[in-house]
Amino acid sequence: MRSPAKINLGLSVGPPRPVGFHPLATVYQAVALYDDVTASLREDDTDVTVEVIGEFAEDVPTDDSNLAIRAARLLQSEYDVEEGVDLTIRKTIPVAGGMAGGSTDAAATLVACIFGLGNFASSYIIPVFVQTVQNYTATKAGMVLLPAGLALVV
């Protein structure tokens, strides 16, 4: 799953919400720079792992702070998924460069797990996925850029 970088053309940050996050208003443009995320089903256990390769791999965490791991685990917990997944991220978007690399990798992970791994995220997930995102949005803050260039505020 290809996940595009973006550049901010305009960004406005509001006052902190009660949960401590700031609301954002942004105008951005996807650019021709991508990470690639692949997902492989693990039937032996429920573990979620990530291997990061590529130019900026050394700067990406592979522990529980990785947004792709957190996205896959969110699907597991929301839908009682019993299988695990091995993720591989080919990293070409600079880390901490404001280009949404981690967010797009997380979004690409969601799409790869929902649409690419039928056993990981069975067909009943797709109709209620949008509702889950809306519920998650009500309690979290941040922005996830979907590979198609759409943004989810979460």
PDB file of C-alpha atoms in Angstrom:
ATOM      1  CA  MET A   1       0.000   0.000   0.000  1.00  0.00           C
ATOM      2  CA  ARG A   2       1.547   3.292  -1.059  1.00  0.00           C
ATOM      3  CA  SER A   3       1.345   6.158   1.454  1.00  0.00           C
ATOM      4  CA  PRO A   4       2.051   9.664   0.135  1.00  0.00           C
ATOM      5  CA  ALA A   5       3.889  12.494   1.821  1.00  0.00           C
ATOM      6  CA  LYS A   6       2.327  15.933   1.975  1.00  0.00           C
ATOM      7  CA  ILE A   7       3.417  19.495   2.404  1.00  0.00           C
ATOM      8  CA  ASN A   8       1.452  22.107   4.315  1.00  0.00           C
ATOM      9  CA  LEU A   9       0.340  25.048   2.238  1.00  0.00           C
ATOM     10  CA  GLY A  10      -1.398  26.550   5.253  1.00  0.00           C
ATOM     11  CA  LEU A  11      -1.680  25.476   8.881  1.00  0.00           C
ATOM     12  CA  SER A  12      -3.581  26.992  11.777  1.00  0.00           C
ATOM     13  CA  VAL A  13      -3.325  25.569  15.296  1.00  0.00           C
ATOM     14  CA  GLY A  14      -6.096  26.337  17.777  1.00  0.00           C
ATOM     15  CA  PRO A  15      -6.116  26.352  21.587  1.00  0.00           C
ATOM     16  CA  PRO A  16      -5.755  23.008  23.375  1.00  0.00           C
ATOM     17  CA  ARG A  17      -8.852  20.848  23.796  1.00  0.00           C
ATOM     18  CA  PRO A  18      -9.682  19.405  27.238  1.00  0.00           C
ATOM     19  CA  VAL A  19      -7.835  16.191  26.272  1.00  0.00           C
ATOM     20  CA  GLY A  20      -4.674  18.247  25.667  1.00  0.00           C
ATOM     21  CA  PHE A  21      -4.592  18.167  21.868  1.00  0.00           C
ATOM     22  CA  HIS A  22      -4.909  21.204  19.594  1.00  0.00           C
ATOM     23  CA  PRO A  23      -7.468  21.428  16.769  1.00  0.00           C
ATOM     24  CA  LEU A  24      -5.889  21.911  13.358  1.00  0.00           C
ATOM     25  CA  ALA A  25      -7.058  23.578  10.189  1.00  0.00           C
ATOM     26  CA  THR A  26      -4.803  22.761   7.267  1.00  0.00           C
ATOM     27  CA  VAL A  27      -4.482  23.019   3.545  1.00  0.00           C
ATOM     28  CA  TYR A  28      -2.015  20.501   2.197  1.00  0.00           C
ATOM     29  CA  GLN A  29      -0.809  19.023  -1.042  1.00  0.00           C
ATOM     30  CA  ALA A  30       0.197  15.402  -1.544  1.00  0.00           C
ATOM     31  CA  VAL A  31       3.607  15.176  -3.185  1.00  0.00           C
ATOM     32  CA  ALA A  32       5.343  12.506  -5.268  1.00  0.00           C
ATOM     33  CA  LEU A  33       7.213  11.007  -2.330  1.00  0.00           C
ATOM     34  CA  TYR A  34       5.922   7.777  -0.829  1.00  0.00           C
ATOM     35  CA  ASP A  35       6.436   5.122   1.795  1.00  0.00           C
ATOM     36  CA  ASP A  36       5.239   1.614   0.992  1.00  0.00           C
ATOM     37  CA  VAL A  37       3.497  -0.526   3.620  1.00  0.00           C
ATOM     38  CA  THR A  38       2.927  -4.261   3.254  1.00  0.00           C
ATOM     39  CA  ALA A  39       1.032  -6.505   5.647  1.00  0.00           C
ATOM     40  CA  SER A  40       1.318 -10.283   6.018  1.00  0.00           C
ATOM     41  CA  LEU A  41      -1.071 -12.330   8.109  1.00  0.00           C
ATOM     42  CA  ARG A  42       0.238 -14.240  11.147  1.00  0.00           C
ATOM     43  CA  GLU A  43      -1.921 -17.188  12.047  1.00  0.00           C
ATOM     44  CA  ASP A  44       0.412 -18.477  14.779  1.00  0.00           C
ATOM     45  CA  ASP A  45      -0.280 -15.660  17.242  1.00  0.00           C
ATOM     46  CA  THR A  46      -1.817 -12.207  17.650  1.00  0.00           C
ATOM     47  CA  ASP A  47       1.439 -10.264  17.643  1.00  0.00           C
ATOM     48  CA  VAL A  48       1.819  -7.173  15.473  1.00  0.00           C
ATOM     49  CA  THR A  49       5.367  -6.555  14.272  1.00  0.00           C
ATOM     50  CA  VAL A  50       6.975  -3.980  12.031  1.00  0.00           C
ATOM     51  CA  GLU A  51      10.182  -4.061  10.037  1.00  0.00           C
ATOM     52  CA  VAL A  52      11.319  -0.734   8.611  1.00  0.00           C
ATOM     53  CA  ILE A  53      13.659  -0.624   5.639  1.00  0.00           C
ATOM     54  CA  GLY A  54      14.910   2.165   3.394  1.00  0.00           C
ATOM     55  CA  GLU A  55      16.712   5.457   3.598  1.00  0.00           C
ATOM     56  CA  PHE A  56      15.109   6.709   6.828  1.00  0.00           C
ATOM     57  CA  ALA A  57      14.567   3.339   8.539  1.00  0.00           C
ATOM     58  CA  GLU A  58      16.940   3.977  11.434  1.00  0.00           C
ATOM     59  CA  ASP A  59      14.842   6.936  12.599  1.00  0.00           C
ATOM     60  CA  VAL A  60      11.555   5.000  12.853  1.00  0.00           C
ATOM     61  CA  PRO A  61      10.584   3.276  16.117  1.00  0.00           C
ATOM     62  CA  THR A  62       9.612  -0.378  15.891  1.00  0.00           C
ATOM     63  CA  ASP A  63       8.050  -0.567  19.353  1.00  0.00           C
ATOM     64  CA  ASP A  64       4.536   0.264  20.557  1.00  0.00           C
ATOM     65  CA  SER A  65       5.024   3.951  19.756  1.00  0.00           C
ATOM     66  CA  ASN A  66       4.991   3.189  16.012  1.00  0.00           C
ATOM     67  CA  LEU A  67       1.742   4.535  14.527  1.00  0.00           C
ATOM     68  CA  ALA A  68       1.375   1.626  12.092  1.00  0.00           C
ATOM     69  CA  ILE A  69       1.538  -0.872  14.969  1.00  0.00           C
ATOM     70  CA  ARG A  70      -0.971   1.213  16.912  1.00  0.00           C
ATOM     71  CA  ALA A  71      -3.335   1.277  13.894  1.00  0.00           C
ATOM     72  CA  ALA A  72      -3.215  -2.512  13.458  1.00  0.00           C
ATOM     73  CA  ARG A  73      -3.763  -3.036  17.184  1.00  0.00           C
ATOM     74  CA  LEU A  74      -6.727  -0.660  17.114  1.00  0.00           C
ATOM     75  CA  LEU A  75      -8.344  -2.891  14.498  1.00  0.00           C
ATOM     76  CA  GLN A  76      -7.545  -5.973  16.581  1.00  0.00           C
ATOM     77  CA  SER A  77      -9.095  -4.532  19.715  1.00  0.00           C
ATOM     78  CA  GLU A  78     -12.142  -2.961  18.067  1.00  0.00           C
ATOM     79  CA  TYR A  79     -13.084  -6.105  16.151  1.00  0.00           C
ATOM     80  CA  ASP A  80     -11.691  -8.919  18.330  1.00  0.00           C
ATOM     81  CA  VAL A  81      -9.295 -10.039  15.589  1.00  0.00           C
ATOM     82  CA  GLU A  82      -7.426 -13.155  16.683  1.00  0.00           C
ATOM     83  CA  GLU A  83      -4.706 -13.144  14.006  1.00  0.00           C
ATOM     84  CA  GLY A  84      -1.565 -11.050  14.087  1.00  0.00           C
ATOM     85  CA  VAL A  85       0.146  -9.193  11.278  1.00  0.00           C
ATOM     86  CA  ASP A  86       3.724  -8.557  10.177  1.00  0.00           C
ATOM     87  CA  LEU A  87       4.141  -5.085   8.709  1.00  0.00           C
ATOM     88  CA  THR A  88       6.985  -3.914   6.492  1.00  0.00           C
ATOM     89  CA  ILE A  89       7.468  -0.212   5.815  1.00  0.00           C
ATOM     90  CA  ARG A  90       9.814   0.922   3.039  1.00  0.00           C
ATOM     91  CA  LYS A  91      10.619   4.393   4.348  1.00  0.00           C
ATOM     92  CA  THR A  92      11.440   7.150   1.865  1.00  0.00           C
ATOM     93  CA  ILE A  93       9.543  10.023   3.542  1.00  0.00           C
ATOM     94  CA  PRO A  94      11.877  11.911   5.927  1.00  0.00           C
ATOM     95  CA  VAL A  95      11.084  11.335   9.606  1.00  0.00           C
ATOM     96  CA  ALA A  96       9.911  14.354  11.639  1.00  0.00           C
ATOM     97  CA  GLY A  97       9.933  16.513   8.521  1.00  0.00           C
ATOM     98  CA  GLY A  98       6.284  17.581   8.825  1.00  0.00           C
ATOM     99  CA  MET A  99       5.339  15.496   5.779  1.00  0.00           C
ATOM    100  CA  ALA A 100       2.929  13.122   7.622  1.00  0.00           C
ATOM    101  CA  GLY A 101       5.022  10.003   7.022  1.00  0.00           C
ATOM    102  CA  GLY A 102       3.965   8.279  10.237  1.00  0.00           C
ATOM    103  CA  SER A 103       0.309   9.217   9.782  1.00  0.00           C
ATOM    104  CA  THR A 104       0.161   8.016   6.201  1.00  0.00           C
ATOM    105  CA  ASP A 105       1.907   4.784   7.191  1.00  0.00           C
ATOM    106  CA  ALA A 106      -0.774   4.232   9.846  1.00  0.00           C
ATOM    107  CA  ALA A 107      -3.530   4.925   7.329  1.00  0.00           C
ATOM    108  CA  ALA A 108      -1.919   2.594   4.785  1.00  0.00           C
ATOM    109  CA  THR A 109      -1.753  -0.071   7.502  1.00  0.00           C
ATOM    110  CA  LEU A 110      -5.494   0.266   8.151  1.00  0.00           C
ATOM    111  CA  VAL A 111      -6.283  -0.035   4.454  1.00  0.00           C
ATOM    112  CA  ALA A 112      -3.890  -2.973   3.956  1.00  0.00           C
ATOM    113  CA  CYS A 113      -5.331  -4.832   6.945  1.00  0.00           C
ATOM    114  CA  ILE A 114      -8.976  -4.158   6.078  1.00  0.00           C
ATOM    115  CA  PHE A 115      -8.888  -4.709   2.340  1.00  0.00           C
ATOM    116  CA  GLY A 116      -5.764  -6.788   1.827  1.00  0.00           C
ATOM    117  CA  LEU A 117      -5.981  -9.349   4.631  1.00  0.00           C
ATOM    118  CA  GLY A 118      -9.421 -10.897   4.534  1.00  0.00           C
ATOM    119  CA  ASN A 119      -8.760 -13.120   7.544  1.00  0.00           C
ATOM    120  CA  PHE A 120      -7.232 -10.312   9.603  1.00  0.00           C
ATOM    121  CA  ALA A 121     -10.126  -7.952   9.080  1.00  0.00           C
ATOM    122  CA  SER A 122     -13.146  -9.901   7.920  1.00  0.00           C
ATOM    123  CA  SER A 123     -15.849  -8.376   5.739  1.00  0.00           C
ATOM    124  CA  TYR A 124     -17.997  -7.231   8.663  1.00  0.00           C
ATOM    125  CA  ILE A 125     -15.383  -4.619   9.548  1.00  0.00           C
ATOM    126  CA  ILE A 126     -15.731  -2.546   6.395  1.00  0.00           C
ATOM    127  CA  PRO A 127     -19.315  -1.282   6.955  1.00  0.00           C
ATOM    128  CA  VAL A 128     -18.584  -0.210  10.518  1.00  0.00           C
ATOM    129  CA  PHE A 129     -15.045   1.079   9.974  1.00  0.00           C
ATOM    130  CA  VAL A 130     -16.200   4.641   9.318  1.00  0.00           C
ATOM    131  CA  GLN A 131     -18.227   4.621  12.544  1.00  0.00           C
ATOM    132  CA  THR A 132     -15.159   3.416  14.459  1.00  0.00           C
ATOM    133  CA  VAL A 133     -13.114   6.260  13.038  1.00  0.00           C
ATOM    134  CA  GLN A 134     -15.852   8.711  14.011  1.00  0.00           C
ATOM    135  CA  ASN A 135     -15.965   7.315  17.561  1.00  0.00           C
ATOM    136  CA  TYR A 136     -12.171   7.402  17.790  1.00  0.00           C
ATOM    137  CA  THR A 137     -12.221  10.984  16.534  1.00  0.00           C
ATOM    138  CA  ALA A 138     -14.429  12.010  19.432  1.00  0.00           C
ATOM    139  CA  THR A 139     -11.777  10.971  21.958  1.00  0.00           C
ATOM    140  CA  LYS A 140      -8.455  11.543  20.169  1.00  0.00           C
ATOM    141  CA  ALA A 141      -6.883  14.304  18.126  1.00  0.00           C
ATOM    142  CA  GLY A 142      -4.473  14.408  15.236  1.00  0.00           C
ATOM    143  CA  MET A 143      -4.634  13.838  11.513  1.00  0.00           C
ATOM    144  CA  VAL A 144      -4.263  10.669   9.480  1.00  0.00           C
ATOM    145  CA  LEU A 145      -3.782  11.026   5.737  1.00  0.00           C
ATOM    146  CA  LEU A 146      -5.301   8.187   3.775  1.00  0.00           C
ATOM    147  CA  PRO A 147      -3.323   6.869   0.802  1.00  0.00           C
ATOM    148  CA  ALA A 148      -5.921   8.311  -1.568  1.00  0.00           C
ATOM    149  CA  GLY A 149      -5.035  11.780  -0.275  1.00  0.00           C
ATOM    150  CA  LEU A 150      -8.073  12.084   1.996  1.00  0.00           C
ATOM    151  CA  ALA A 151      -7.621  13.160   5.588  1.00  0.00           C
ATOM    152  CA  LEU A 152      -9.176  11.681   8.690  1.00  0.00           C
ATOM    153  CA  VAL A 153      -9.010  13.798  11.794  1.00  0.00           C
ATOM    154  CA  VAL A 154      -8.433  11.449  14.706  1.00  0.00           C
TER     155      VAL A 154
END
